PDB file of C-alpha atoms in Angstrom:
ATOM      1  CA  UNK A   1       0.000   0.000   0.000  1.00 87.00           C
ATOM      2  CA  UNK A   2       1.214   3.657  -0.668  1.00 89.00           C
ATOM      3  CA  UNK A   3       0.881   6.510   1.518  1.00 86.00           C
ATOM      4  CA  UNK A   4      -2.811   7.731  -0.251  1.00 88.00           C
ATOM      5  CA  UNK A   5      -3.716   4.370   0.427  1.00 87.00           C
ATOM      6  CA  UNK A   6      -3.715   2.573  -3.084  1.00 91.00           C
ATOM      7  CA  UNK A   7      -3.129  -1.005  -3.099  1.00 91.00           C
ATOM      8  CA  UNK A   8      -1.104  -2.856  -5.429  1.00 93.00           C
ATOM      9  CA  UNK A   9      -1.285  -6.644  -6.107  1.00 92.00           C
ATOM     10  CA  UNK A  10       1.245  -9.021  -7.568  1.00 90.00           C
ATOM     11  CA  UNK A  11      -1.053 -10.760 -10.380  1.00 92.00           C
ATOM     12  CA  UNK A  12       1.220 -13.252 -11.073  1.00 90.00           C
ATOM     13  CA  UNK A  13      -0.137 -16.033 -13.280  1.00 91.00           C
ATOM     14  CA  UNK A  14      -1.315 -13.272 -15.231  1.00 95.00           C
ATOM     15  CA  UNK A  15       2.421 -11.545 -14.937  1.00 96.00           C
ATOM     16  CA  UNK A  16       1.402  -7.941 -13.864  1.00 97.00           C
ATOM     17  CA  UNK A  17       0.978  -5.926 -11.100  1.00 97.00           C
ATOM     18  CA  UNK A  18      -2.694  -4.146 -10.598  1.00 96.00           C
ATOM     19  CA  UNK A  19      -3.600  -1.096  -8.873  1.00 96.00           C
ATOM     20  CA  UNK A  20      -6.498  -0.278  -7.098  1.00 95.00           C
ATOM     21  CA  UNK A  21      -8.087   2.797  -4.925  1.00 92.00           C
ATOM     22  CA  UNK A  22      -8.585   1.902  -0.829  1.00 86.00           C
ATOM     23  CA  UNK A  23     -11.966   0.806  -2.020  1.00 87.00           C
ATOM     24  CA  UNK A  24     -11.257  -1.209  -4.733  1.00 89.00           C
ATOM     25  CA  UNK A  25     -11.883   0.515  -7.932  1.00 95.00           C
ATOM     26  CA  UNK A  26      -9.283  -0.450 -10.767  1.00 96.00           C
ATOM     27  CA  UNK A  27      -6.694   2.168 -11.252  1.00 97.00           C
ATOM     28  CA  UNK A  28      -4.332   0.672 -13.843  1.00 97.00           C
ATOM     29  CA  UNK A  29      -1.986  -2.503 -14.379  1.00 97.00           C
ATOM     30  CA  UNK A  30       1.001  -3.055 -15.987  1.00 98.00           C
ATOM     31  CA  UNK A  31       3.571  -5.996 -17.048  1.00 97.00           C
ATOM     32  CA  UNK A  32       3.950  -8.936 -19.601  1.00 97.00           C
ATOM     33  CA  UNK A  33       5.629 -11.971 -19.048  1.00 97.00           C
ATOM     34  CA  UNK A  34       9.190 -12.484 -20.407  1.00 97.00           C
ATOM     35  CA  UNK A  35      12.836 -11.163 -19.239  1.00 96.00           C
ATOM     36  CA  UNK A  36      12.842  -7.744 -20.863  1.00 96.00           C
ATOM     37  CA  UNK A  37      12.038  -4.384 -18.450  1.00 96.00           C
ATOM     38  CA  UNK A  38       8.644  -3.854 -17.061  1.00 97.00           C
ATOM     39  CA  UNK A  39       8.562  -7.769 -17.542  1.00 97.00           C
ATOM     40  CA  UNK A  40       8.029 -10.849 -15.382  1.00 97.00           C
ATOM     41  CA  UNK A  41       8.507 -14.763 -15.073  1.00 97.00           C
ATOM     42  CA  UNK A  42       7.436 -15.258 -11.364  1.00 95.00           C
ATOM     43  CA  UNK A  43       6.977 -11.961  -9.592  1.00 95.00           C
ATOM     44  CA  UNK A  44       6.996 -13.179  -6.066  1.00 93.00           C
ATOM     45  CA  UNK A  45       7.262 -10.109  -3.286  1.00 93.00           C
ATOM     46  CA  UNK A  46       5.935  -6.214  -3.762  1.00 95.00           C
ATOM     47  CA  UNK A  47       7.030  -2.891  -1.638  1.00 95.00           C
ATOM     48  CA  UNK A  48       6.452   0.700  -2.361  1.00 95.00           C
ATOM     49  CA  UNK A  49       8.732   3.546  -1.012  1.00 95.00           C
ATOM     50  CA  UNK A  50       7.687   7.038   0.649  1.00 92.00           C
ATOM     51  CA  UNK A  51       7.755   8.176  -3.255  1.00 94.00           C
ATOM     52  CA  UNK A  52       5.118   6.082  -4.155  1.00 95.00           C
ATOM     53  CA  UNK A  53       7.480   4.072  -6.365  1.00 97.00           C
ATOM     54  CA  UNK A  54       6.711   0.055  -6.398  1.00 98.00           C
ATOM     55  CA  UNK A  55       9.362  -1.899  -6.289  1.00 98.00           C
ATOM     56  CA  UNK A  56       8.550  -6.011  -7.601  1.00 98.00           C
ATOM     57  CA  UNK A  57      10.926  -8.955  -6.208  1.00 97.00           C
ATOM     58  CA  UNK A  58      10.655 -11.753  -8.794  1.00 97.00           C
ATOM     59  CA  UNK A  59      12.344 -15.155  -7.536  1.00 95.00           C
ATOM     60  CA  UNK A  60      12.784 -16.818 -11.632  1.00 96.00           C
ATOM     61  CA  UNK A  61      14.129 -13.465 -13.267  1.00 97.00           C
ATOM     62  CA  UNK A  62      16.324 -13.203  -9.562  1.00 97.00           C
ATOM     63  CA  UNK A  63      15.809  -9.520  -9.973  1.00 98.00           C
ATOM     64  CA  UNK A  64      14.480  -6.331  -8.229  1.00 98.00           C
ATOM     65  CA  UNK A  65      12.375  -4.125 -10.717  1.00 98.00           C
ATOM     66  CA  UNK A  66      11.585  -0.439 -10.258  1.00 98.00           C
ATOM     67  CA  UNK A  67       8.610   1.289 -11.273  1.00 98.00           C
ATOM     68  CA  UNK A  68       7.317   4.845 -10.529  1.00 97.00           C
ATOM     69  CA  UNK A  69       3.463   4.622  -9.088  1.00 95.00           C
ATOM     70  CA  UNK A  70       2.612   4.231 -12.975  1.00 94.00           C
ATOM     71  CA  UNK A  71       4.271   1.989 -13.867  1.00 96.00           C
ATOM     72  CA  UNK A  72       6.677   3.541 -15.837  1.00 97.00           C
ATOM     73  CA  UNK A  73      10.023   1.270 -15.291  1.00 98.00           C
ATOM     74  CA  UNK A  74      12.987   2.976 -13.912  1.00 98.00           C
ATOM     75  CA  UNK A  75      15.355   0.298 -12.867  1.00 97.00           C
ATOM     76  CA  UNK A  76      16.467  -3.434 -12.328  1.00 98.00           C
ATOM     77  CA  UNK A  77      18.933  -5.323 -10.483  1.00 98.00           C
ATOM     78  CA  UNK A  78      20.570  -8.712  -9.886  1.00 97.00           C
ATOM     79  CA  UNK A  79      21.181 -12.380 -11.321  1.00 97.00           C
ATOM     80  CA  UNK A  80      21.372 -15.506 -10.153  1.00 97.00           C
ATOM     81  CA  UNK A  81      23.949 -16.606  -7.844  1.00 97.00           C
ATOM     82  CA  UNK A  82      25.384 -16.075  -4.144  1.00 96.00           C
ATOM     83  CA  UNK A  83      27.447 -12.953  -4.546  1.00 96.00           C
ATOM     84  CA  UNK A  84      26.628  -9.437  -3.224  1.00 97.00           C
ATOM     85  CA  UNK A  85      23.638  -8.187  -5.477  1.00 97.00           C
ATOM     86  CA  UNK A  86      22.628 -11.861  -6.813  1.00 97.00           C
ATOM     87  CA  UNK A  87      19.537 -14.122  -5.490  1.00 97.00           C
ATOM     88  CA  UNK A  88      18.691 -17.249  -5.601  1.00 96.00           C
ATOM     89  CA  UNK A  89      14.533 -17.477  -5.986  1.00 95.00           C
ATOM     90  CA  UNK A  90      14.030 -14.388  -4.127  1.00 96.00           C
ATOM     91  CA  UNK A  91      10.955 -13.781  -1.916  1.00 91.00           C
ATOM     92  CA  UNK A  92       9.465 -10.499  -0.241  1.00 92.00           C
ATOM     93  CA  UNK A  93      10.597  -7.039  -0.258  1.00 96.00           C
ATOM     94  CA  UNK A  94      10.099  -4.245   1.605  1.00 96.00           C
ATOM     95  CA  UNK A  95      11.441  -0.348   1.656  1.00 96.00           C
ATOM     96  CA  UNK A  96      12.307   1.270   4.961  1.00 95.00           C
ATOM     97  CA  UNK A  97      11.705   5.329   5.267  1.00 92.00           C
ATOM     98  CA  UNK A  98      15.088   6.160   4.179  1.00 94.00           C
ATOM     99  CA  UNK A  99      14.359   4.275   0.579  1.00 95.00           C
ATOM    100  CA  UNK A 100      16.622   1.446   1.603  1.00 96.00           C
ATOM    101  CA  UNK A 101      15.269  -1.907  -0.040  1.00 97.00           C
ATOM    102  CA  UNK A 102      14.895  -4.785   1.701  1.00 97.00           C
ATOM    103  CA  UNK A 103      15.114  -8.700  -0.183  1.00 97.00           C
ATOM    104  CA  UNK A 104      14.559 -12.162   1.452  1.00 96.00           C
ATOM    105  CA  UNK A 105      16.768 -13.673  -0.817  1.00 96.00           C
ATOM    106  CA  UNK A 106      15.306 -17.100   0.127  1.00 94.00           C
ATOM    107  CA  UNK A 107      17.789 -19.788  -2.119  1.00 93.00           C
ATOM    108  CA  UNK A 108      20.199 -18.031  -0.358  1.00 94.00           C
ATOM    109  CA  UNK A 109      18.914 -18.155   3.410  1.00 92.00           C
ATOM    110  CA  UNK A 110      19.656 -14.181   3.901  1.00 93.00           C
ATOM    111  CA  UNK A 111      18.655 -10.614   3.899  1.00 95.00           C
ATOM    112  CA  UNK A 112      20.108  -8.256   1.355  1.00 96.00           C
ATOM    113  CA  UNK A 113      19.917  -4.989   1.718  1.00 97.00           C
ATOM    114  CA  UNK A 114      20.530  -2.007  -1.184  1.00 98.00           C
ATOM    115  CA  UNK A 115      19.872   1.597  -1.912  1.00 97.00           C
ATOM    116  CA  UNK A 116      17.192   2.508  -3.999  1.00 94.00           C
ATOM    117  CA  UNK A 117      19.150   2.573  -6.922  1.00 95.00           C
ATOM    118  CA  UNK A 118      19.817  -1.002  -6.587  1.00 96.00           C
ATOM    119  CA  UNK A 119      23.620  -0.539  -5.133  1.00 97.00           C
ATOM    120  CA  UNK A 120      24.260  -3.111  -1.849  1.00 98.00           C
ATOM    121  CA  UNK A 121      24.896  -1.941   1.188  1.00 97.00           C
ATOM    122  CA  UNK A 122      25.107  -5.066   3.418  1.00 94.00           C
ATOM    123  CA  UNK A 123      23.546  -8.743   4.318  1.00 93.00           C
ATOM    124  CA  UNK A 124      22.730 -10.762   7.354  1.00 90.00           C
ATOM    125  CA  UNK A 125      23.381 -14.518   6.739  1.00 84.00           C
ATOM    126  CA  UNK A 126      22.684 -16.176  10.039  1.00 64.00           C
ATOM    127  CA  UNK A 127      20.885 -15.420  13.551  1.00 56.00           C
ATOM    128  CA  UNK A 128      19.408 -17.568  16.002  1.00 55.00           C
ATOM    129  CA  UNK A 129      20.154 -21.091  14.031  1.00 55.00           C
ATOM    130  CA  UNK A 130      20.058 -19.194  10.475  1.00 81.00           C
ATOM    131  CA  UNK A 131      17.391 -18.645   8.124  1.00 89.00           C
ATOM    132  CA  UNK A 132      15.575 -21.113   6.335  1.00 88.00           C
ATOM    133  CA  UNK A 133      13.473 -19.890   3.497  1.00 89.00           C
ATOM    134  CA  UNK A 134      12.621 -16.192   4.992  1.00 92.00           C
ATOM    135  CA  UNK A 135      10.542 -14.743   2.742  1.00 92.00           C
ATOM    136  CA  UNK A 136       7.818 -12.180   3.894  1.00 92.00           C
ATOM    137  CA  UNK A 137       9.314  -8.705   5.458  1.00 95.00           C
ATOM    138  CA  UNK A 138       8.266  -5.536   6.966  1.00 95.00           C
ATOM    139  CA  UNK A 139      10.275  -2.398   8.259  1.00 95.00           C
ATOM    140  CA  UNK A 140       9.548   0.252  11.321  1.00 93.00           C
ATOM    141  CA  UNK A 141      10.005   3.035  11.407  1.00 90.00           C
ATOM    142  CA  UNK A 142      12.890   2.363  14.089  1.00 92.00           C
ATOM    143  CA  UNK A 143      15.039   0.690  11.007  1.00 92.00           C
ATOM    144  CA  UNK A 144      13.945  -3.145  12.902  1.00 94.00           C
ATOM    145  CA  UNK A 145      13.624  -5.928  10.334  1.00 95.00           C
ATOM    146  CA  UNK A 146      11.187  -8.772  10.645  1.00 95.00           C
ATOM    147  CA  UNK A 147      11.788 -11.499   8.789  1.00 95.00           C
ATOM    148  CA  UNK A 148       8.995 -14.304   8.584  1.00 94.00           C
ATOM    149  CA  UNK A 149      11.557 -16.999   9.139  1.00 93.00           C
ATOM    150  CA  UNK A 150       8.926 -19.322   6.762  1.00 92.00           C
ATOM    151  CA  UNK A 151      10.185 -23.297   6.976  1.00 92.00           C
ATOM    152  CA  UNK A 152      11.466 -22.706  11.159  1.00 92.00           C
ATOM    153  CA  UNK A 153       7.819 -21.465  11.744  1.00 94.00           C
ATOM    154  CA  UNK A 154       9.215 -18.273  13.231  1.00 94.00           C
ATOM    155  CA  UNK A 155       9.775 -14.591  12.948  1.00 94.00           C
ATOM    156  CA  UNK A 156      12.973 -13.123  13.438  1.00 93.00           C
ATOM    157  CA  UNK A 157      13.125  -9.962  14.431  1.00 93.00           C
ATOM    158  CA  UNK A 158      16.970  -7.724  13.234  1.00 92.00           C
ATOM    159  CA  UNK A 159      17.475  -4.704  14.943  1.00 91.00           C
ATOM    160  CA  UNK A 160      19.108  -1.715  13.373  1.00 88.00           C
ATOM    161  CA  UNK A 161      22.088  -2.010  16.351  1.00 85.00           C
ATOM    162  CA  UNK A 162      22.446  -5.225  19.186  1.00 80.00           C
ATOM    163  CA  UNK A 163      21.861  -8.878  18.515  1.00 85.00           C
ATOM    164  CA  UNK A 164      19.094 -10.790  16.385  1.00 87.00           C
ATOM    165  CA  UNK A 165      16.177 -12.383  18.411  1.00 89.00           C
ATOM    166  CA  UNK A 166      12.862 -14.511  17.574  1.00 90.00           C
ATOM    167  CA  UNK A 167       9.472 -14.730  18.395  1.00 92.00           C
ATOM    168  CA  UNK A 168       7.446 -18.167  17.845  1.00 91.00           C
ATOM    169  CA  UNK A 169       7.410 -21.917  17.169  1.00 92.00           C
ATOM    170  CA  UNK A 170       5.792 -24.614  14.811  1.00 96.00           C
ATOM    171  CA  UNK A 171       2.085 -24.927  16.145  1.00 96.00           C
ATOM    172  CA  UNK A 172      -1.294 -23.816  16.305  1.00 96.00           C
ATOM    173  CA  UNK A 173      -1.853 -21.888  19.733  1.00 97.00           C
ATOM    174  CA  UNK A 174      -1.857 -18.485  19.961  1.00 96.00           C
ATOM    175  CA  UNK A 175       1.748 -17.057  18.801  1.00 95.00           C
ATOM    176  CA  UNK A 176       3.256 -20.430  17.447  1.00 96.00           C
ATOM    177  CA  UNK A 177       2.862 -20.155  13.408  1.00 97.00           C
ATOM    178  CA  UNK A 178       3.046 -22.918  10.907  1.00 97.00           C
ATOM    179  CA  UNK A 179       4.919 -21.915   7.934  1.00 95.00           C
ATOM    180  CA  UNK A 180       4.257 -17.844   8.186  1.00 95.00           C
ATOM    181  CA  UNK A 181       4.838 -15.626   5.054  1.00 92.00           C
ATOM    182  CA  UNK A 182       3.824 -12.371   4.968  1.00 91.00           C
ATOM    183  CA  UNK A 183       4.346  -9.620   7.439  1.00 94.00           C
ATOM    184  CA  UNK A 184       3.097  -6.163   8.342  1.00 93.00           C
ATOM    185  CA  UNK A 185       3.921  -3.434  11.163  1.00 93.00           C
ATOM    186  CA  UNK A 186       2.221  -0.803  11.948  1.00 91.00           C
ATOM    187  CA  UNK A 187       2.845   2.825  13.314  1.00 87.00           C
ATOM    188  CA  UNK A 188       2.575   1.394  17.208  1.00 89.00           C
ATOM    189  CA  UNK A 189       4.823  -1.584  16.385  1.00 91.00           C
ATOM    190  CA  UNK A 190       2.675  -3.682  15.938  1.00 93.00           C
ATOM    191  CA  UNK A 191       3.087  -6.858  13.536  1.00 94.00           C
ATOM    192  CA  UNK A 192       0.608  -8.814  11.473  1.00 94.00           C
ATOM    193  CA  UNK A 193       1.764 -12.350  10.595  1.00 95.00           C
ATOM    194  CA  UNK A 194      -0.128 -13.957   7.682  1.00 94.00           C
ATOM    195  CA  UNK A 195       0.134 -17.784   9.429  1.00 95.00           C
ATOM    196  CA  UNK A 196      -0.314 -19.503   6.150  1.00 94.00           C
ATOM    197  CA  UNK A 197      -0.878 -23.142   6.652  1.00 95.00           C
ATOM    198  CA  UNK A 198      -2.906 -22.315  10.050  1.00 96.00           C
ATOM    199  CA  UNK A 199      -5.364 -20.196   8.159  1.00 95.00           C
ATOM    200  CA  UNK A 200      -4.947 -17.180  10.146  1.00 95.00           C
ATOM    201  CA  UNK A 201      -3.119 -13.884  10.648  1.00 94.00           C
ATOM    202  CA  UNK A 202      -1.725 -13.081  13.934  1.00 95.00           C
ATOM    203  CA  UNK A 203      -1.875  -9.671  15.591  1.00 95.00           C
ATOM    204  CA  UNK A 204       1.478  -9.274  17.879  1.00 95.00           C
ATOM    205  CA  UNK A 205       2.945  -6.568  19.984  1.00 94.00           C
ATOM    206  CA  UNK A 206       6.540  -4.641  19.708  1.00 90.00           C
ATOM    207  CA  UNK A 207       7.578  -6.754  22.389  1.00 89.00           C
ATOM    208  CA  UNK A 208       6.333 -10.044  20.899  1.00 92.00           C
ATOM    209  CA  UNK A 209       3.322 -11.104  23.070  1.00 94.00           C
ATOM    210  CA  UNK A 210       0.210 -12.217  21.573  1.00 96.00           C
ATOM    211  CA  UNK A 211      -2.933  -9.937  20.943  1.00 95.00           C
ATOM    212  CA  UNK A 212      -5.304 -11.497  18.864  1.00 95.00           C
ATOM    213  CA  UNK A 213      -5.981 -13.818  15.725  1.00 95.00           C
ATOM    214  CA  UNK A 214      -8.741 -13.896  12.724  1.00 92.00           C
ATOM    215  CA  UNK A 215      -9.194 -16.500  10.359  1.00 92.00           C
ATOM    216  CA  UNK A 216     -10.384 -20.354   9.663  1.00 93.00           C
ATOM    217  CA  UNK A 217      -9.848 -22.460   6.514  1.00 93.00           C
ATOM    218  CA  UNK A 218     -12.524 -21.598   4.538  1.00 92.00           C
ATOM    219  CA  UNK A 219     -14.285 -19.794   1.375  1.00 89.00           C
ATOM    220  CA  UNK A 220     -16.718 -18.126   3.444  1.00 91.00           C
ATOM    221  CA  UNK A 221     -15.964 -14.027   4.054  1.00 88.00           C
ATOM    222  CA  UNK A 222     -13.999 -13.630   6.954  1.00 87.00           C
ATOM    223  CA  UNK A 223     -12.568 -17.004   6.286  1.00 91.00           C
ATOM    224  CA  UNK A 224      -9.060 -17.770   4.620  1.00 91.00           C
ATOM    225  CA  UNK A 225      -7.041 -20.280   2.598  1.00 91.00           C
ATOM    226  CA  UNK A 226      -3.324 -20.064   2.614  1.00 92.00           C
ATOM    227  CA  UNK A 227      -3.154 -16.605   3.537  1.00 91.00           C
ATOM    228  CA  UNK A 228       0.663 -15.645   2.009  1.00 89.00           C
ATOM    229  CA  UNK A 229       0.332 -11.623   2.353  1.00 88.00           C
ATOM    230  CA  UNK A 230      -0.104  -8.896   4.448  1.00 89.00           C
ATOM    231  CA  UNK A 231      -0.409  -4.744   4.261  1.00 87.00           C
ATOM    232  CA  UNK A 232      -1.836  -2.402   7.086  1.00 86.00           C
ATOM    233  CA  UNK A 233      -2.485   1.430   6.677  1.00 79.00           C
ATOM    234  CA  UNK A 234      -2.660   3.822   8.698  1.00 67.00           C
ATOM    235  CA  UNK A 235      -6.547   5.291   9.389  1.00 63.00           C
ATOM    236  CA  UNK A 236      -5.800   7.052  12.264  1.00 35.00           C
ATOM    237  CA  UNK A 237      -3.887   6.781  16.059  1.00 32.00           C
ATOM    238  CA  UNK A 238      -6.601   3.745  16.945  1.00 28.00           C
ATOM    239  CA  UNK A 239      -7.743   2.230  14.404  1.00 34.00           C
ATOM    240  CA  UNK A 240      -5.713   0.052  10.940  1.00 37.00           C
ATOM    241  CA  UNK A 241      -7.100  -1.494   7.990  1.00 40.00           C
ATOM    242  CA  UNK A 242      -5.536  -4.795   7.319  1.00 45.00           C
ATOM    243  CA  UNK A 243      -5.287  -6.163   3.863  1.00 49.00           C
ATOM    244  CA  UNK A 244      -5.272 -10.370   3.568  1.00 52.00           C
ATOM    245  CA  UNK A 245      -3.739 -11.745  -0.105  1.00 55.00           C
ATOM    246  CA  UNK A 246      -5.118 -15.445  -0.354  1.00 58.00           C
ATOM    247  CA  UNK A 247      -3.110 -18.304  -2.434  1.00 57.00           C
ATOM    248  CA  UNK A 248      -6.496 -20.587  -2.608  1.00 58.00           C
ATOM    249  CA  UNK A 249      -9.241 -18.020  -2.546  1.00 58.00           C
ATOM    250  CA  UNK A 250      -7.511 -15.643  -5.077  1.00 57.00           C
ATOM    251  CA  UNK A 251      -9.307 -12.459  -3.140  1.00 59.00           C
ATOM    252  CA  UNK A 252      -8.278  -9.593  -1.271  1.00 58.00           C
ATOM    253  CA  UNK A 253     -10.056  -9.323   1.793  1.00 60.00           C
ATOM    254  CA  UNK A 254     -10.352  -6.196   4.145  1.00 57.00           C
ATOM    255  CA  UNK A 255     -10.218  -6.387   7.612  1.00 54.00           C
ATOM    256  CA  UNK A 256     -11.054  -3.188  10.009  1.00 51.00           C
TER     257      UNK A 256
END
């Protein structure tokens, strides 16, 4: 989601991304499949920067594409392999404040992290017993990292100074996740944890208790199958709307 509230959606059997108004109206799309710019093969993570410019993550073209809110392309970086800059089938993506871009560069088990003109500034490789497919990823606005930590049923949690910690197990109680991928924060700290193969998103606090949880297996509304994403906005100082991508259901479904 951008700052006037516009979501954008990774379409990506039909290789594009769409763009939509807060309440759903059709904006525009853009994209093709192939390997030239503005061009994808398995677009698989989406961020957009204080700019409003959309940044796509696509884990078979092992690239980072630019875009400005448009669509217009600007930029693209990497290739495959396990140097500085490469990926192997990249994940999520997010952009902190500052523009920096983040990449769960899941072949790879780590976190890269660039400029937004695609130039790396710096990686984390291992924490508490490494990474093992991380793939979704959100930002504060403190510079903190979390990383849902997808095949150790965890989310790790990198701070911008001091050492890496956790939060979670494999399970299905309240704050134990089984295989999470998508993440959110919001402005209180806040993070929402799209618990894929539980059917659920988790609600938990900057200091990584438990709030609350929404979601069955289902087609029903309200219901969810294989939730994978993830967005929140910012309505107000008490109240979020929360934005569920499904991998079964194909909908987006909004949460308040």
């Amino acid at each position: 989601m951008d700052s006037a509230e516009n979501v954008y959606v990774l379409d990506m059997l039909n290789f594009c991304v769409k763009k939509f108004t807060s309440t759903g109206e059709f904006i525009t799309k853009w994209g093709s499949q192939g390997f030239g710019n503005g061009q994808f093969v398995y677009a698989s993570g989406i961020a957009v920067d204080s700019s409003g410019n959309v940044y796509v993550v696509d884990a078979n073209k092992y690239s980072v594409q630019k875009f400005s809110s448009n669509g217009s392309f600007i930029a693209e970086w990497g290739s495959l392999g396990t140097g500085d800059g490469q990926f192997s089938t990249p994940g999520g993506i997010t952009v902190d404040s500052a523009g920096n871009v983040y990449v769960a560069d899941s072949g790879n088990r780590r976190i890269q992290m660039f400029d937004g003109r695609g130039n790396f500034i710096t990686k984390w490789i291992s924490g508490l017993g490494q990474f093992k497919s991380p793939y979704g990823l959100a930002v504060d606005t403190t510079g903190t990292v979390y990383v849902a930590d997808t095949e150790h049923h965890r989310v790790q949690i990198i701070p911008p100074k001091g050492k890496m910690t956790a939060w979670g197990f494999y399970g299905t109680d309240d704050g134990r996740f089984n295989n999470p991928c998508g993440t959110a924060v919001d402005a209180a700290g806040n993070l929402y944890v799209a618990d894929r193969n539980n059917h659920r998103i988790q609600k938990i606090s900057a200091t990584g208790d438990f709030i609350t949880k929404w979601g069955s297996e289902g087609t029903a509304d309200g219901q969810l199958s294989y939730p994978t994403g993830v967005a929140v906005d910012a309505l107000g100082s008490m109240w979020r709307m929360q934005v569920t991508i499904e991998y079964r259901n194909f909908p987006l479904q909004v949460h308040l």
